[in-house]
Amino acid sequence: MRVLVVEDEVKMAGLLKRGLEEEGYAVDTAGNGTEALWLAGENPYDALVLDVNLPDLDGFEVCRRLREVGRWSPVLMLTARDAVEDRVAGLDAGADDYLTKPFSFAELLARVRALVRRGAAERPSVLRVGDLTVDPASRRVARGEAPIELTAKEFALLEYLVRHPGEVLSRTRLIEHVWDFAYEGDSNVVDVYVRYLREKVDRPFGRESIETVRGAGYRLRETAQDAPSDPS
């Protein structure tokens, strides 16, 4: 198994390299984000150990750029900061796991083993279905080049639909994932918010991408259909 360690502190990089090699991994190291992008673009790594604080591009940007060019090696992000917003930023950039410094090598090794077992899978930082794009990190939505403004709940509903294109999602499932398990309001809230979304992401662009599946729920078509022309 081949691992890339991206760490600008020479002593730390050496310790990680030696420890992983003793466990049987082949290890390359990079001291900055630019070098990491080059190495990860040239080699099929089974996992990346990526420090957030790098002298040029930070770990968030490195991870985001790798995902944008289709490099899906699992990423364990190392951070000296334990703020929630930093962990969220890393996960939104496409990282698979994070570890806060200082850490035990045994824990890092266990997390690397878990990521290697999981293997590479597509986890794009920006979600796309047809010409509809959703960026969970910046909370931006666009149809083609046209930006779309959504409320927080509209965004959450659209994000869930975009993460499951072509799949029929029941109202109950949507409530559980977009609202919460304890929601006790009217299930009609899903229909209301679907209508809001259609008014913003479909109708202004002459599309019908959010489909009602009678008796089952809703589905986001993987290829949006043009809305029928008005006979009047």
XYZ file of C-alpha atoms in Angstrom:
232
model
C 0.000 0.000 0.000
C 1.331 3.434 -0.957
C 0.721 6.533 1.160
C 1.533 10.202 0.577
C 2.391 12.225 3.702
C 2.032 15.989 3.190
C 3.688 17.781 6.116
C 5.958 20.839 6.110
C 7.523 20.121 9.524
C 10.532 17.997 8.588
C 10.743 16.199 11.938
C 7.033 15.288 11.937
C 7.171 14.163 8.298
C 10.151 11.945 9.096
C 8.425 10.383 12.107
C 5.276 9.630 10.106
C 7.255 8.231 7.188
C 9.341 5.960 9.408
C 6.364 4.767 11.437
C 4.256 3.942 8.375
C 7.159 2.206 6.647
C 7.649 0.033 9.737
C 4.026 -1.050 9.294
C 4.701 -2.095 5.712
C 3.540 0.990 3.785
C 5.462 2.562 0.918
C 5.620 6.251 1.810
C 6.287 9.395 -0.225
C 6.482 12.817 1.406
C 5.711 16.348 0.246
C 6.596 19.523 2.124
C 4.074 21.852 0.500
C 0.764 21.883 -1.332
C 2.196 22.374 -4.808
C 4.444 19.331 -4.485
C 1.546 17.330 -3.034
C -0.683 18.146 -6.014
C 2.045 17.051 -8.430
C 2.770 13.777 -6.631
C -0.918 12.913 -6.148
C -1.558 13.666 -9.800
C 1.216 11.332 -10.915
C 0.754 8.404 -8.515
C -2.249 6.251 -7.481
C -1.983 6.527 -3.682
C -4.036 4.289 -1.420
C -4.320 7.134 1.128
C -3.079 10.666 1.807
C -2.121 12.064 5.214
C -2.554 15.793 4.643
C -1.621 18.585 7.064
C -3.841 21.667 6.969
C -1.097 24.215 7.682
C 1.202 24.261 4.653
C 3.466 27.097 3.477
C 1.762 27.698 0.107
C -1.634 26.097 -0.477
C -3.366 24.973 2.700
C -4.637 21.418 3.094
C -8.235 22.448 2.394
C -7.269 23.853 -1.013
C -5.057 20.868 -1.858
C -7.896 18.470 -1.087
C -10.427 20.511 -3.036
C -8.175 20.680 -6.118
C -7.515 16.946 -6.035
C -11.237 16.210 -5.950
C -11.894 18.667 -8.764
C -9.507 16.791 -11.074
C -10.926 13.396 -10.156
C -8.321 12.169 -7.656
C -10.302 10.168 -5.084
C -7.610 8.665 -2.837
C -8.913 8.733 0.765
C -7.621 11.749 2.709
C -6.857 11.928 6.433
C -6.492 15.594 7.316
C -4.228 16.676 10.170
C -4.982 19.935 11.956
C -3.588 21.729 14.980
C -6.925 23.456 15.295
C -9.891 21.783 16.924
C -12.543 24.333 15.941
C -15.720 22.867 14.499
C -15.517 25.159 11.470
C -12.091 23.756 10.571
C -13.334 20.169 10.698
C -16.362 21.115 8.616
C -14.152 22.931 6.087
C -11.984 19.847 5.695
C -14.891 17.486 5.182
C -16.571 19.900 2.765
C -13.321 20.110 0.780
C -13.535 16.363 0.215
C -11.522 14.906 3.108
C -12.624 11.551 4.512
C -11.420 11.894 8.093
C -9.497 14.299 10.323
C -7.156 14.027 13.286
C -6.273 16.858 15.663
C -2.674 17.418 16.748
C -1.206 16.228 19.041
C -2.253 12.638 18.297
C -0.962 9.153 19.000
C 0.653 7.332 16.106
C -1.460 4.266 16.956
C -4.636 6.267 16.296
C -3.286 7.708 13.053
C -2.337 4.222 11.904
C -5.793 2.869 12.725
C -7.428 5.673 10.751
C -5.138 5.125 7.757
C -5.942 1.393 7.818
C -9.671 2.187 7.864
C -9.329 4.564 4.890
C -7.280 2.066 2.889
C -9.939 -0.604 3.499
C -12.605 1.808 2.292
C -10.697 2.547 -0.884
C -11.161 5.352 -3.361
C -14.691 6.467 -4.134
C -15.999 9.610 -5.748
C -16.680 12.286 -3.135
C -16.742 15.494 -5.164
C -16.586 18.764 -3.257
C -18.989 20.320 -5.805
C -22.084 18.289 -6.720
C -23.346 18.298 -10.310
C -26.450 16.910 -11.971
C -26.712 18.037 -15.565
C -26.091 21.783 -15.603
C -27.194 22.141 -11.956
C -24.291 22.625 -9.522
C -24.398 22.654 -5.728
C -21.366 23.600 -3.609
C -21.989 22.502 0.019
C -18.943 24.386 1.343
C -19.834 27.827 -0.059
C -23.571 27.052 -0.176
C -23.718 28.246 -3.784
C -26.175 26.924 -6.352
C -26.173 27.590 -10.082
C -27.954 26.466 -13.220
C -25.281 26.760 -15.882
C -23.627 30.107 -15.179
C -26.713 31.603 -13.506
C -26.521 31.769 -9.684
C -29.609 30.771 -7.693
C -30.410 32.136 -4.240
C -31.952 29.633 -1.810
C -32.928 29.704 1.847
C -31.083 27.368 4.229
C -33.865 24.772 4.181
C -34.311 24.969 0.401
C -30.559 24.422 0.039
C -30.628 21.421 2.380
C -33.461 19.822 0.428
C -31.800 20.426 -2.940
C -28.452 19.123 -1.668
C -30.090 15.874 -0.547
C -31.832 15.466 -3.902
C -28.580 16.146 -5.781
C -26.728 13.578 -3.667
C -29.275 10.938 -4.774
C -29.967 11.642 -8.480
C -32.396 9.293 -10.179
C -33.485 7.833 -6.843
C -37.089 8.022 -5.611
C -37.059 9.683 -2.184
C -40.133 9.340 0.019
C -41.513 12.271 1.968
C -40.652 10.467 5.203
C -37.034 10.017 4.162
C -36.751 13.641 3.124
C -38.175 14.820 6.436
C -35.761 12.586 8.376
C -32.708 13.863 6.500
C -33.606 17.479 5.784
C -35.615 18.282 8.887
C -35.012 15.707 11.654
C -36.355 12.510 13.176
C -38.248 14.449 15.830
C -40.090 16.660 13.348
C -43.772 16.551 14.217
C -45.178 19.004 11.726
C -47.272 18.332 8.655
C -45.614 16.066 6.055
C -47.001 18.550 3.523
C -43.924 20.670 4.332
C -41.966 18.594 1.787
C -44.464 19.401 -0.966
C -44.290 23.083 -0.049
C -40.500 23.202 -0.248
C -40.381 21.181 -3.458
C -42.689 23.795 -4.950
C -40.334 26.544 -3.729
C -37.387 24.765 -5.345
C -39.168 24.295 -8.649
C -39.906 28.003 -8.744
C -36.201 28.767 -8.362
C -34.182 25.978 -10.022
C -36.551 24.752 -12.743
C -39.207 27.135 -14.011
C -37.004 30.203 -14.665
C -34.834 27.967 -16.875
C -37.651 26.116 -18.652
C -36.783 22.830 -16.919
C -38.587 20.045 -15.108
C -35.835 18.285 -13.169
C -37.683 17.606 -9.896
C -40.186 14.881 -10.679
C -43.198 13.835 -8.607
C -43.472 10.043 -8.380
C -47.103 9.500 -7.458
C -47.585 7.558 -4.261
C -43.843 7.350 -3.655
C -42.214 10.777 -3.351
C -39.846 12.843 -5.467
C -36.931 12.217 -7.782
C -34.296 14.496 -9.263
C -33.887 13.478 -12.890
C -30.282 12.860 -13.871
C -31.044 14.589 -17.177
C -33.374 17.537 -16.795
C -36.337 17.686 -19.158
C -37.552 20.852 -20.777
C -40.825 22.086 -19.400
C -43.728 21.800 -21.831
C -44.454 25.003 -23.686
C -47.494 27.004 -22.686
C -50.226 26.333 -25.284
C -51.566 29.833 -24.793
